[in-house]
Coordinates of C-alpha atoms in Angstrom, one line a residue:
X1 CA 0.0 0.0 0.0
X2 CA 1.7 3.5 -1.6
X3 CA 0.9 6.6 1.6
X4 CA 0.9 8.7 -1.5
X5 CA -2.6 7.6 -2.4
X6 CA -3.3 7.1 1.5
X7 CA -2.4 10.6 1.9
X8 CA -4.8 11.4 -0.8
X9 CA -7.3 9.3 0.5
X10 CA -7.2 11.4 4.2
X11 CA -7.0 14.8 2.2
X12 CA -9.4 14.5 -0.2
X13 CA -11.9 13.5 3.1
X14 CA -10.8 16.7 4.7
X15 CA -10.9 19.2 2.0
X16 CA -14.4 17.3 0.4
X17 CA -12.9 17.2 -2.6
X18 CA -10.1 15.5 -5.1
X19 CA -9.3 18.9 -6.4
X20 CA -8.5 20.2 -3.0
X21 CA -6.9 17.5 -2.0
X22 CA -4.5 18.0 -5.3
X23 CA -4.0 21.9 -4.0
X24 CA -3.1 20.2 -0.5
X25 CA -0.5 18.1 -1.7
X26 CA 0.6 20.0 -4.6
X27 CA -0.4 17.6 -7.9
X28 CA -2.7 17.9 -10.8
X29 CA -5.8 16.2 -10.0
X30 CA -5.5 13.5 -12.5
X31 CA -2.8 12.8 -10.1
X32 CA -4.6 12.8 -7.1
X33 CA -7.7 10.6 -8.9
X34 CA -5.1 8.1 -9.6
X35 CA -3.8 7.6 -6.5
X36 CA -7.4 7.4 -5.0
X37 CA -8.1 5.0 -7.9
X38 CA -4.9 2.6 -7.0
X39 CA -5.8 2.4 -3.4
X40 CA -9.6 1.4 -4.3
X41 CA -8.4 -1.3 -6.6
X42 CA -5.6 -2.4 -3.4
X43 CA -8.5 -2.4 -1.2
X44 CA -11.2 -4.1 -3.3
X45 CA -13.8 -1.4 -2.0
X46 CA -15.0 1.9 -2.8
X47 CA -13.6 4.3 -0.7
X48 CA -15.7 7.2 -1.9
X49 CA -18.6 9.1 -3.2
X50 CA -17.4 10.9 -5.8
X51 CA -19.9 14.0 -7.7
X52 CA -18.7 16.7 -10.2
X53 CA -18.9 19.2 -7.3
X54 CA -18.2 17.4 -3.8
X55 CA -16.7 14.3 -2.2
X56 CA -17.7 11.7 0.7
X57 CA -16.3 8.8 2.3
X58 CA -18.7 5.2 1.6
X59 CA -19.3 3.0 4.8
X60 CA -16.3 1.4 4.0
X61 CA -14.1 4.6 3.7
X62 CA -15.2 5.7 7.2
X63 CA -14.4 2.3 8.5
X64 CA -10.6 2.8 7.1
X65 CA -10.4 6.2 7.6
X66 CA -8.9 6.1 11.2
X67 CA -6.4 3.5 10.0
X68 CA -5.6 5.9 7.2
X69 CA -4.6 8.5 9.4
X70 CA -2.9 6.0 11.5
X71 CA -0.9 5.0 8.8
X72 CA 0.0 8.4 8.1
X73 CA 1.2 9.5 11.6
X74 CA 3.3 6.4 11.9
X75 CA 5.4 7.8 9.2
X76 CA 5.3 10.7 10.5
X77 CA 6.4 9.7 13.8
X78 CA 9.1 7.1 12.2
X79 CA 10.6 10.3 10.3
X80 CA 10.6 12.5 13.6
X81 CA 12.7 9.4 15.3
X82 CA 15.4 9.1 12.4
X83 CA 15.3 12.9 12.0
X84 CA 14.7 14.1 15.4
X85 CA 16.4 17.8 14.6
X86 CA 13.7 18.4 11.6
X87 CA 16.2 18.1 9.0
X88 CA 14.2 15.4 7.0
X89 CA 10.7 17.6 7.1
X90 CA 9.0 18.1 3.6
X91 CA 5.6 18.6 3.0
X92 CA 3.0 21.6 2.7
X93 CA 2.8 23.4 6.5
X94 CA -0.6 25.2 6.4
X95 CA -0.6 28.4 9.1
X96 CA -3.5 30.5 9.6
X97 CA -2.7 34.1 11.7
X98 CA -4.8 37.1 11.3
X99 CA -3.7 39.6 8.9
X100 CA -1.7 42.0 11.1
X101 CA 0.0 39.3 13.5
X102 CA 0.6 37.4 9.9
X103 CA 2.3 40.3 8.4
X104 CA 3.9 41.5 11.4
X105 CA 5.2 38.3 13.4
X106 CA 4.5 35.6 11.1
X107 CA 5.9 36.2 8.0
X108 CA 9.0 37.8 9.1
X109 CA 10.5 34.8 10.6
X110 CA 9.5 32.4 8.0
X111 CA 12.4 33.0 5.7
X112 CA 14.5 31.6 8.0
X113 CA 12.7 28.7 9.0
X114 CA 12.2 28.0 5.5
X115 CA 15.9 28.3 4.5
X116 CA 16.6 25.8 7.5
X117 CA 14.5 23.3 6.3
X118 CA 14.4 23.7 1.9
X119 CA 12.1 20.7 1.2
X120 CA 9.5 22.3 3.6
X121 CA 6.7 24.0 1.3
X122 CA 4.5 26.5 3.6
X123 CA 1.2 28.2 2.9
X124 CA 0.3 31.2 5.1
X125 CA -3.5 32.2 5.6
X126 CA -3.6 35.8 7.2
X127 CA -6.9 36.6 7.3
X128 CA -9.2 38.5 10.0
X129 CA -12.1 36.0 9.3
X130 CA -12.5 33.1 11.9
X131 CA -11.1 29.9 9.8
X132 CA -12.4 26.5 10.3
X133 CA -9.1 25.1 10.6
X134 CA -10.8 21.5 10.0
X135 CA -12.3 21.6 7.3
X136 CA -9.4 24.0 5.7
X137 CA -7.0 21.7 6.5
X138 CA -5.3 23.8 8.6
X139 CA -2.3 22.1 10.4
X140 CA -1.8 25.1 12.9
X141 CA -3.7 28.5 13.7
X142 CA -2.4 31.1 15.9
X143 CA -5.2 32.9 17.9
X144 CA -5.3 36.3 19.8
X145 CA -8.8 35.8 21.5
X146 CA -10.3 33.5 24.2
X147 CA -10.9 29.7 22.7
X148 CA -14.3 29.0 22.3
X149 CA -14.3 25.6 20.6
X150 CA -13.4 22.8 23.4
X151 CA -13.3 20.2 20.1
X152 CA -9.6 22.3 19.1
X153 CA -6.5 21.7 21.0
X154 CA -4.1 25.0 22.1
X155 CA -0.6 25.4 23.1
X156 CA -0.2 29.2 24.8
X157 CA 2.7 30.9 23.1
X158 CA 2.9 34.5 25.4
X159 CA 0.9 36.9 26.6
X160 CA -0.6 39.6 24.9
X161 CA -1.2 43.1 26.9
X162 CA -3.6 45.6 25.1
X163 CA -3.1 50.0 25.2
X164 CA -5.8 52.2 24.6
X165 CA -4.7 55.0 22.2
X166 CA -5.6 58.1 20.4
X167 CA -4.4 60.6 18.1
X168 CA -3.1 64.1 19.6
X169 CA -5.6 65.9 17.8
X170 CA -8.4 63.0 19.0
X171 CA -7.7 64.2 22.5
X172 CA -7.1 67.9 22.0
X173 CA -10.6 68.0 20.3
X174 CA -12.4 65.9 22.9
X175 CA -10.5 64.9 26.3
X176 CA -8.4 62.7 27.9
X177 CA -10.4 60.2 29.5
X178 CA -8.9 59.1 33.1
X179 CA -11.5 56.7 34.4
X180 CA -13.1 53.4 33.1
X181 CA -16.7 55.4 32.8
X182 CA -15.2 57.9 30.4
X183 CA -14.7 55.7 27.7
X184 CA -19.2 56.3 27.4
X185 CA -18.5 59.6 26.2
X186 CA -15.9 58.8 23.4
X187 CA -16.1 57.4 20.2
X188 CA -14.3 53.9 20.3
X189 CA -13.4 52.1 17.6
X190 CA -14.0 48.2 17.6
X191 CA -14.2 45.4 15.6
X192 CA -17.7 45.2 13.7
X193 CA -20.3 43.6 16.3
X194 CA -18.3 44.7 19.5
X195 CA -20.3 46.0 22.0
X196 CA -18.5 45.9 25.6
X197 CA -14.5 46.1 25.9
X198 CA -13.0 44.0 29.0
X199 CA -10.6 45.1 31.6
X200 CA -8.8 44.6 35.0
X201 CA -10.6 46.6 37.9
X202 CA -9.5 46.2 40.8
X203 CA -8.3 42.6 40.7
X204 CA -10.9 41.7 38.7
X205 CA -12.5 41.5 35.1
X206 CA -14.6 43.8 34.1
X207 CA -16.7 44.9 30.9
X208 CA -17.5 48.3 30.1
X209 CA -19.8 49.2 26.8
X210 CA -18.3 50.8 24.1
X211 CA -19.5 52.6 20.8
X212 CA -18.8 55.2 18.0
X213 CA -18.9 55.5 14.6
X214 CA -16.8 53.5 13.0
X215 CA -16.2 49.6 13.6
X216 CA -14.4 47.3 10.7
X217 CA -13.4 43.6 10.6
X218 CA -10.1 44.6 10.4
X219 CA -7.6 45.6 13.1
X220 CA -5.4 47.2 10.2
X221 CA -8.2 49.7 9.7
X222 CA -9.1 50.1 12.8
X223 CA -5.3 51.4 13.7
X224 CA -5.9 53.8 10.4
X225 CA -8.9 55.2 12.0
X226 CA -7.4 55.6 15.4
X227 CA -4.2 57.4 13.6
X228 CA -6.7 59.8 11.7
X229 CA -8.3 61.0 14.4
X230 CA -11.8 58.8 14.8
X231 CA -11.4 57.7 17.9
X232 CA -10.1 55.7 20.8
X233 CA -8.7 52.0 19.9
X234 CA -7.7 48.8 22.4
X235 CA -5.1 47.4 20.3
X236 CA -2.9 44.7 21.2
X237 CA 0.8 46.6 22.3
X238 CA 3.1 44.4 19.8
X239 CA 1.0 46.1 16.7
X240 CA 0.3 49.7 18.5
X241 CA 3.9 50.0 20.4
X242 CA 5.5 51.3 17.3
X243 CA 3.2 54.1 16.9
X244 CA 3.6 54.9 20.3
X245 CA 7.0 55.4 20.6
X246 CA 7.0 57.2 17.1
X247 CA 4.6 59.7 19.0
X248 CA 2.3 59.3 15.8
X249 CA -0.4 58.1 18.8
X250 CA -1.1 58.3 22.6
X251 CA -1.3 55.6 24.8
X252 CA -4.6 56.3 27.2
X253 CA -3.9 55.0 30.8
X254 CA -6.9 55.0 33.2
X255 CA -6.7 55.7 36.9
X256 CA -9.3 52.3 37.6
X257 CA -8.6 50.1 35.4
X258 CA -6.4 48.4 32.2
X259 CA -7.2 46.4 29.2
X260 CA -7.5 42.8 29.6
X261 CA -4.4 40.7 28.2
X262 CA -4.9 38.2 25.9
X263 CA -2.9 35.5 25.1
X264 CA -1.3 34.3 21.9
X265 CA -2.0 30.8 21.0
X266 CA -1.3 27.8 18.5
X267 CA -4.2 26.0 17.3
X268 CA -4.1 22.5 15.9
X269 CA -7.0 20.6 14.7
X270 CA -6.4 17.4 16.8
X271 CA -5.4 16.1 19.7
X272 CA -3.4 13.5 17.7
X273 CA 0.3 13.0 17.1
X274 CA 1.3 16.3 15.9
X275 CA 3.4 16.6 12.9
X276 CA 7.0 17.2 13.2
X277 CA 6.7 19.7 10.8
X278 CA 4.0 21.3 13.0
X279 CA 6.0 20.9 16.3
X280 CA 9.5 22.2 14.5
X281 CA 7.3 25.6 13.3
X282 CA 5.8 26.2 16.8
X283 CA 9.2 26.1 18.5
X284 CA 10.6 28.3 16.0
X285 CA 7.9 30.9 16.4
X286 CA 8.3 30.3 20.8
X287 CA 11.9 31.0 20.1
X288 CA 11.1 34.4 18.3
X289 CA 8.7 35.5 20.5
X290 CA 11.1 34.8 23.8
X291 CA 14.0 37.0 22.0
X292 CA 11.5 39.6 21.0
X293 CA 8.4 39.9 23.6
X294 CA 5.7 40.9 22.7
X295 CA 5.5 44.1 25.0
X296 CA 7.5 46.7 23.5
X297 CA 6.9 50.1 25.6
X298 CA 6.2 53.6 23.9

C-alpha cells in the first residue's frame, strides 16, 4: 500500500474534494484521482462518493479512515525518530494568523525557517475572518482571543497586553479620559459587532460598553482610523507599540482600570500525534517570540 494515495485518501476526506486535495498536496488532480483509484483497486472497495462538485467517504471509507490517518502518523512519527532535529521535514505546512500578526510576526521569521528546512513547502492564511481550521485543513492557527471551541487543542505561546490609544488631535478635540466610565463619552473604535471592551478593575474582570462611529473587521483599519483621528482604539501593544513610541499616537492609561491581556495561541486541529513539521514551526515561532516579547513600551 503506496501513503501517496493514502495521503490522498485522508486529504481529499478533509478538503471534500479530489481537487482540494490536489491543491493540499501539490499535484494535478489527474494525479490525485489516480492515487485514489490505486488504493480502491488495493483495497477491493469503494472508498468514496465521488460527484462533479463534492466528495464523501462510503461505509467502507469511514471504517478505514482512522487506519488511514494512523498510517499516516506512523510515518510521521518514524521520520521525527530518524530525523529528530527536523532536518528530513518536507511537506505543505498550512498556518493561519490574522492579517496583522501574519504580516507583522509571522511572515517575518519564515524565511528563515524555510531556509533551514528547503524541502519544507508553507502556505500562510492571514486573514481577520474566523477559519475553520478543519475543514481548511489547517495544520496550525495562531489565535489572539479567548478559545471558544473545546473540540480544538491550544498550546499558549505569550501573553498579549492591550493599550488604549488616540491621536493628539483626538484628545485635544475631545479629552483625555482618566477613568473606566469615560470611555461612554468617546467614540471607540472596535471590531464590527463589538459591543463591551473587557478590563482589569480592581483585581478583577470587568466589561465596560463601548461605541462610535466607526467599527471594521479589520484591526489594520481600525489602527488607520485611530491614527486619523476617529477615535479611541484597544489594540494589542506588539502592533500599536510602534506608533507609540513614534509619538504618531497616545497611549490612554486610566486611573481604575487596564485592558484585559490576551494570550497568543497555536491552534491544531487534533489532539493526535502532531506533525513534526508542526512541532519544529511552533518552537521556531516560541523562540522568536522569547528574543522579542511581545510588549515593546512607547
Amino acid at each position: 500500500m503506496r501513503l501517496d494515495d493514502v495521503e490522498v485518501f485522508v486529504e481529499a476526506i478533509k478538503a471534500g474534494s479530489l481537487a482540494g486535495a490536489a491543491r493540499r498536496l501539490s499535484m494535478s488532480a489527474m494525479a490525485a484521482s489516480r492515487c485514489l483509484n490505486n488504493l480502491e483497486a488495493e483495497l477491493g472497495v469503494r472508498l468514496v462518493h465521488r460527484t462533479t462538485r463534492s466528495l464523501s467517504p462510503t461505509s467502507d471509507g469511514e471504517v478505514f479512515l482512522p487506519h488511514a490517518q494512523a498510517l499516516l502518523e506512523d510515518k510521521t512519527n518514524a521520520l521525527a525518530d530518524l530525523f529528530p532535529e527536523g532536518a528530513h521535514l518536507s511537506g505543505r505546512l498550512r498556518i493561519t494568523a490574522s492579517a496583522a500578526f501574519g504580516r507583522r510576526i509571522i511572515a517575518p521569521m519564515l524565511p528563515d525557517f524555510m531556509r533551514q528546512h528547503p524541502a519544507l513547502q508553507v502556505d500562510l492564511l492571514a486573514t481577520d475572518e474566523q477559519v475553520d481550521i478543519v475543514g481548511k485543513g489547517i495544520d496550525v492557527a495562531l489565535r489572539i482571543a479567548p478559545l471558544r471551541d473545546n473540540r480544538l487543542v491550544a498550546h499558549r505561546l505569550c501573553d498579549n497586553p492591550r493599550d488604549l490609544c488616540a491621536s493628539a488631535d483626538y484628545l485635544a478635540a475631545n479629552g483625555y479620559p482618566t477613568a473606566l466610565s469615560d470611555l461612554t463619552g468617546h467614540s471607540c473604535l472596535t471590531t464590527s459587532d463589538t459591543t463591551h471592551w473587557s478590563f482589569e478593575q480592581d483585581g478583577q474582570r470587568s466589561r465596560q460598553k463601548v461605541s462610535g462611529r466607526f467599527s471594521a473587521n479589520s484591526i489594520e483599519a481600525i489602527f488607520e482610523a485611530c491614527l486619523g483621528g476617529m477615535g479611541i482604539a484597544n489594540l494589542s501593544r506588539w502592533y500599536v507599540g510602534p506608533a507609540l513610541a513614534q509619538g504618531r499616537l497616545k497611549r490612554i492609561v486610566l486611573e481604575n482600570a487596564e485592558p484585559e491581556a490576551l494570550a497568543v495561541w497555536a491552534v491544531y486541529p487534533t489532539s493526535r500525534l502532531i506533525p513534526a513539521k508542526v512541532r519544529k514551526f511552533v518552537e521556531a515561532l516560541e523562540a522568536r517570540l522569547a528574543q522579542n516579547p511581545l510588549t515593546p513600551q512607547p
